[in-house]
Coordinates of C-alpha atoms and ligand atoms in Angstrom, one line a residue:
X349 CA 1.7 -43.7 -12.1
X350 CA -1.7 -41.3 -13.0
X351 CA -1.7 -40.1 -16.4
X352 CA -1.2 -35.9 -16.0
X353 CA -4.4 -34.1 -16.4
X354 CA -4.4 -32.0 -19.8
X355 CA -5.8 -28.8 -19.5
X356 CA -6.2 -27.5 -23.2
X357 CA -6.0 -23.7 -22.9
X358 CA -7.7 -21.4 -25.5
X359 CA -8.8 -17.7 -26.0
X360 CA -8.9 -15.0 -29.0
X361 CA -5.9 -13.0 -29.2
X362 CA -4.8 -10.5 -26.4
X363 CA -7.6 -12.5 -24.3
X364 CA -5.3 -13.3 -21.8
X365 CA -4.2 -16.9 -22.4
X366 CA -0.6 -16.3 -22.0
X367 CA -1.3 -14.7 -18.3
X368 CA -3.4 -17.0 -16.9
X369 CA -0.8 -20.3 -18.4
X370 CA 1.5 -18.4 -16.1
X371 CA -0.4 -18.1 -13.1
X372 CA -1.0 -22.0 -13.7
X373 CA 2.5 -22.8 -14.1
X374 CA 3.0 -21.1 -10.6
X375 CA 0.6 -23.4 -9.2
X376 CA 2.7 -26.3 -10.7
X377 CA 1.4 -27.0 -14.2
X378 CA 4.0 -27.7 -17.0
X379 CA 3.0 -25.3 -19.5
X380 CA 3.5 -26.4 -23.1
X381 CA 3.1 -23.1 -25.6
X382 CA 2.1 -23.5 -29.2
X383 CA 2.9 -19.9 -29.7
X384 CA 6.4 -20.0 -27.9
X385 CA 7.0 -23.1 -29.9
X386 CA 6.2 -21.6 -33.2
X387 CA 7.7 -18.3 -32.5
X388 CA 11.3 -20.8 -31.9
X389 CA 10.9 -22.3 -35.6
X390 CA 11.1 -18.9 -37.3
X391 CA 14.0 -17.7 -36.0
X392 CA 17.1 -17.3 -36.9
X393 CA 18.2 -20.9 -37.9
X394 CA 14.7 -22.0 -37.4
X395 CA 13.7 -25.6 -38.5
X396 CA 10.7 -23.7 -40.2
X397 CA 13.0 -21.2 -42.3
X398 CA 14.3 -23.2 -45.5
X399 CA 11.1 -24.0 -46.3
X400 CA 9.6 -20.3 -45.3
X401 CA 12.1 -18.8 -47.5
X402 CA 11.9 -21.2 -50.1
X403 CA 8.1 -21.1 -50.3
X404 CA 7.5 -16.8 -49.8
X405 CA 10.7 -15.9 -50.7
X406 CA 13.8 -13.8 -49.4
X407 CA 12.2 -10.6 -49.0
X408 CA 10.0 -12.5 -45.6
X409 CA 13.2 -12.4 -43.7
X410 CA 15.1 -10.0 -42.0
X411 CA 18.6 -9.2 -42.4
X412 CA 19.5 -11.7 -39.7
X413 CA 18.0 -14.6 -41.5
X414 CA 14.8 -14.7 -38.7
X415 CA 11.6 -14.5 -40.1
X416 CA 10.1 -10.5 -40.8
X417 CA 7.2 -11.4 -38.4
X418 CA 5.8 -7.9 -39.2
X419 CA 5.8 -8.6 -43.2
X420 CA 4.2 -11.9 -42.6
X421 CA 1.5 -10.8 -40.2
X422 CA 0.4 -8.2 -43.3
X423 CA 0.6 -10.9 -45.5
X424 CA -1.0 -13.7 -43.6
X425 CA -3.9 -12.1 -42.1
X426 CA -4.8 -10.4 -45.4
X427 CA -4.2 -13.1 -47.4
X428 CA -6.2 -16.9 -46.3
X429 CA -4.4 -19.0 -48.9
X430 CA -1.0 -17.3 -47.7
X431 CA -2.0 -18.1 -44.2
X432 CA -2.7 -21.6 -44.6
X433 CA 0.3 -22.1 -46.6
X434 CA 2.2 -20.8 -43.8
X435 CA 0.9 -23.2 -41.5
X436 CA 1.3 -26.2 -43.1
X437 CA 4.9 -25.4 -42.8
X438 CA 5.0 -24.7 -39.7
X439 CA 2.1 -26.5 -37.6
X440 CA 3.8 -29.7 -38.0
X441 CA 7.3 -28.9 -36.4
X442 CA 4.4 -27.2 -33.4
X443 CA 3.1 -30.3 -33.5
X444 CA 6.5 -32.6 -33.2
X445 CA 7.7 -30.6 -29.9
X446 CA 4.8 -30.7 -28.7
X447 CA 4.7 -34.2 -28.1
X448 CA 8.5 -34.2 -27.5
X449 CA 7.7 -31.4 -23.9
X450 CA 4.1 -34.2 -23.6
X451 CA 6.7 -37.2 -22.9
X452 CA 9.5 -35.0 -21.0
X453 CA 6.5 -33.9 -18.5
X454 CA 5.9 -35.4 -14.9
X455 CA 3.6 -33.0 -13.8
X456 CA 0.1 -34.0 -12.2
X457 CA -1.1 -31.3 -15.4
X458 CA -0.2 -30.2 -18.4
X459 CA -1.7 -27.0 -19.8
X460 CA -1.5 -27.0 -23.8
X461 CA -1.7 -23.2 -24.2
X462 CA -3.0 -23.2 -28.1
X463 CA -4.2 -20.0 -29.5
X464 CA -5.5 -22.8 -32.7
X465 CA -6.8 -25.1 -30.4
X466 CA -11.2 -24.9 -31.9
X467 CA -10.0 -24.4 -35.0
X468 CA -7.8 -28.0 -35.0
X469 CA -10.1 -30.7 -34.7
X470 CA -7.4 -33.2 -33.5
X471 CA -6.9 -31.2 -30.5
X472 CA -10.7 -32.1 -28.3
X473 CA -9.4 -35.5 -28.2
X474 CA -6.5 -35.2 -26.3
X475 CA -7.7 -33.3 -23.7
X476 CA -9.7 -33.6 -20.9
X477 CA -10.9 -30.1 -20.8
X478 CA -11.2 -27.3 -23.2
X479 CA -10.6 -24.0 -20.6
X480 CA -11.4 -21.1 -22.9
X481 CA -10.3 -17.3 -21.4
X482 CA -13.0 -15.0 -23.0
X483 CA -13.3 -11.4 -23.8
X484 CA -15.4 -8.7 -25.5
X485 CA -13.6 -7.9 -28.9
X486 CA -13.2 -4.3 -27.8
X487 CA -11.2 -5.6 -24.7
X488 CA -9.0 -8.0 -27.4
X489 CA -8.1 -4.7 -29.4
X490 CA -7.3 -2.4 -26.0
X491 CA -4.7 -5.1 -25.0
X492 CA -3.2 -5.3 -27.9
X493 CA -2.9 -2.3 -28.3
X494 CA -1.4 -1.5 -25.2
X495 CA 0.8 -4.8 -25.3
X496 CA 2.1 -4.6 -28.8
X497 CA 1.5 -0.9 -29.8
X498 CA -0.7 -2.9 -32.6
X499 CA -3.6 -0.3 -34.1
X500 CA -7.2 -2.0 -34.0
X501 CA -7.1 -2.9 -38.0
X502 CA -4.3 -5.1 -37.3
X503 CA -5.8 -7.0 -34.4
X504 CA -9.1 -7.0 -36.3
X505 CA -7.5 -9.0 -39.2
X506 CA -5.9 -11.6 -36.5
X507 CA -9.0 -11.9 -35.0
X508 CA -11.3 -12.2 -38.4
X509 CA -8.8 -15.3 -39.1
X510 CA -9.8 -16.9 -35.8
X511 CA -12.7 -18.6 -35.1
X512 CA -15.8 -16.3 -33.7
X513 CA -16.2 -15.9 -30.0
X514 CA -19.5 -18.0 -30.0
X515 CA -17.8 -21.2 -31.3
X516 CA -14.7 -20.8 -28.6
X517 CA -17.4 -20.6 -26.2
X518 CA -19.5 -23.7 -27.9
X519 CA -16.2 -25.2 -27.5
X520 CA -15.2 -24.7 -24.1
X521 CA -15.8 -26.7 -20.6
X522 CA -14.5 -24.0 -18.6
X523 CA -14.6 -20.4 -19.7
X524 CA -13.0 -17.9 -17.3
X525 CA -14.6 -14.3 -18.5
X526 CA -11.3 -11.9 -17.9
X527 CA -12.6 -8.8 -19.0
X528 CA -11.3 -6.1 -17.0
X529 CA -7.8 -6.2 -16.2
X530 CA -8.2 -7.5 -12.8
X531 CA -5.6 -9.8 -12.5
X532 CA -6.8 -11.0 -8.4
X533 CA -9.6 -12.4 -10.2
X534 CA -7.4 -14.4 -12.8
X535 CA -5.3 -15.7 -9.8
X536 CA -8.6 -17.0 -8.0
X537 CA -9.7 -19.0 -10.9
X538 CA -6.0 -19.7 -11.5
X539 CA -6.2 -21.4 -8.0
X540 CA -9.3 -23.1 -8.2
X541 CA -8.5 -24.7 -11.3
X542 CA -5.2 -25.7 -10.0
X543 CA -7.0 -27.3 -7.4
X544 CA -9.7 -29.2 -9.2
X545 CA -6.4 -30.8 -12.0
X546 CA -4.2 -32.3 -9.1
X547 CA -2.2 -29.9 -8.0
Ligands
COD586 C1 2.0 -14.5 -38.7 C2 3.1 -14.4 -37.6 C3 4.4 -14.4 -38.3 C4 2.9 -13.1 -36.9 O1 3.8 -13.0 -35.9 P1 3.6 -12.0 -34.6 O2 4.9 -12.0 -33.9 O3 3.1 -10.7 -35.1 O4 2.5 -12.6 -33.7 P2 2.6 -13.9 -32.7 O5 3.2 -15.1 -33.4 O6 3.1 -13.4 -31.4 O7 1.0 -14.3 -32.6 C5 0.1 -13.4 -31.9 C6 -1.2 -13.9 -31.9 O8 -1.8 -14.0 -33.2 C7 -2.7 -15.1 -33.3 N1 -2.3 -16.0 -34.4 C8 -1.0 -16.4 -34.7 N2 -1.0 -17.3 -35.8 C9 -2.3 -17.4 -36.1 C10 -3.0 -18.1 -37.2 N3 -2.3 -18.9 -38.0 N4 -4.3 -17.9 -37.2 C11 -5.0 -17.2 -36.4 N5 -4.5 -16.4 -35.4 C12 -3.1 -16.6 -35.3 C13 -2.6 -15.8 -32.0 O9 -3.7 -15.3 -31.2 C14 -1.3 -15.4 -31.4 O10 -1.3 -15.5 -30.0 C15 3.0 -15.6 -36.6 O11 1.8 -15.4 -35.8 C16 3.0 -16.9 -37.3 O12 4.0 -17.4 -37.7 N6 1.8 -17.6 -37.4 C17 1.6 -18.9 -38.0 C18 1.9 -20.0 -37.0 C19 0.7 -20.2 -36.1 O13 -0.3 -20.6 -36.6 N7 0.9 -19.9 -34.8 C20 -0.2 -20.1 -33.9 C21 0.2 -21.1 -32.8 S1 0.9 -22.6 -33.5
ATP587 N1 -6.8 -9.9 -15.8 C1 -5.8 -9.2 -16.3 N2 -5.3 -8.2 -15.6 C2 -4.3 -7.3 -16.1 N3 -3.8 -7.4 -17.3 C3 -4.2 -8.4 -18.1 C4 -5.3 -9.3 -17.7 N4 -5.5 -10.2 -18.7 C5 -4.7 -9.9 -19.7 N5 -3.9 -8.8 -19.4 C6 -2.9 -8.1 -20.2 O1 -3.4 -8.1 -21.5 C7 -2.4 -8.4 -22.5 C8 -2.8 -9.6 -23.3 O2 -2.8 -10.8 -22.4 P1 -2.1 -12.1 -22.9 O3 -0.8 -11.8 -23.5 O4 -2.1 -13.0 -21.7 O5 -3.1 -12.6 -24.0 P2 -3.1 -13.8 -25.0 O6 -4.4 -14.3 -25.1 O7 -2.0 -14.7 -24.6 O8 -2.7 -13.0 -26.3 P3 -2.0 -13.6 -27.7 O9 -3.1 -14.4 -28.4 O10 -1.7 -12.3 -28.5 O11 -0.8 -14.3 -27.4 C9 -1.1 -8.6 -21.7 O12 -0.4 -7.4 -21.7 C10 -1.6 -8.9 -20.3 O13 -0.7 -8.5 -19.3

């Protein structure tokens, strides 16, 4: 059998990574989603809380044991040393599943939706192509916004721990510019991919 494409999907935050790895999952692409993934590990009963709580402390969880995602995200994206210590925890359980949903896929593609993905130099690779969505930062901090009530400040301080828009792009084989919120335009390079991985 052909080994699956892999699409490695990348953007800033509130760029729109998540929407277009769902239009590609409509086309047939297995989507595999660090963020999902991670987002699993710090709930309640999460394989990443022992050590979470352990490592920060009780006052980083809420009442039902889950991980106070608000309290982190002050911490984390304030704090470097607190940030990377937060993902050495919990990149490598990311990293197990993973390559647990890489082995259960049959589709012709998989799309690794990794919001990490230029800053982890193991990821290039795997891949076959880097597809990075891009944004202007004003556009990152209006989505946000609107999606997560966040105020700019906050999404400033995500975005100051990512890496700068002009290494993404240094980074990238494909970029998709999704700018204005014109999501027929997202489809039509949603399709095009689709057809040029297998699909
Ligand atoms: C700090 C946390 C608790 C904040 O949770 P919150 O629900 O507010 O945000 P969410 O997880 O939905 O992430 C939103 C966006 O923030 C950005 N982001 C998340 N983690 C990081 C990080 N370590 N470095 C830079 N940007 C990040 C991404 O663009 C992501 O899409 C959470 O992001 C987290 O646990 N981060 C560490 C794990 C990680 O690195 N995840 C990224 C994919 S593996
Ligand atoms: N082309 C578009 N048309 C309409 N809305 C869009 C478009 N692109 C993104 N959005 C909206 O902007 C917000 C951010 O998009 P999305 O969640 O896909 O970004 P993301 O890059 O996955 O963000 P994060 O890094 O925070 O997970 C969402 O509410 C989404 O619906």
């Amino acid at each position: 059998m052909k080994s699956p494409a892999r699409l490695g999907l990348t953007g800033g935050i509130g760029s729109g990574k998540s929407t277009m790895a769902r239009l590609l999952q409509a086309e047939g692409a297995d989507v595999i989603d660090a963020d999902a993934i991670s987002r699993r590990t710090t709930e309640a009963g999460g394989k990443a809380m022992p050590a979470i709580e352990k490592t920060f402390g009780r006052a980083f969880l809420a009442a039902d044991g889950a991980l106070d995602r608000q309290r982190m995200r002050d911490h984390v994206f304030a704090n470097p040393d607190a940030r990377h210590t937060l993902e050495r925890i919990i990149h490598p359980l990311v990293g197990d599943e993973i390559r647990q949903q890489t082995e259960a896929s049959i589709s012709p593609c998989i799309v690794f939706d990794v919001p990490l993905l230029v800053e982890s130099p193991h990821w290039r690779p795997q891949l076959d192509r880097v597809l990075v969505i891009d944004c202007s930062p004003a556009t990152q901090i209006r989505r946000v916004n609107a999606r997560s009530g966040w105020d700019a400040a906050t999404t400033e301080a995500v975005m100051r721990n990512q890496s700068p828009r002009a290494w993404r792009l240094a980074a990238a084989d494909i970029v998709v510019f999704n700018d204005t919120d014109d999501i027929a335009l997202l489809e039509r390079a949603a399709k095009a991919l689709a057809m040029r991985f297998g699909l």
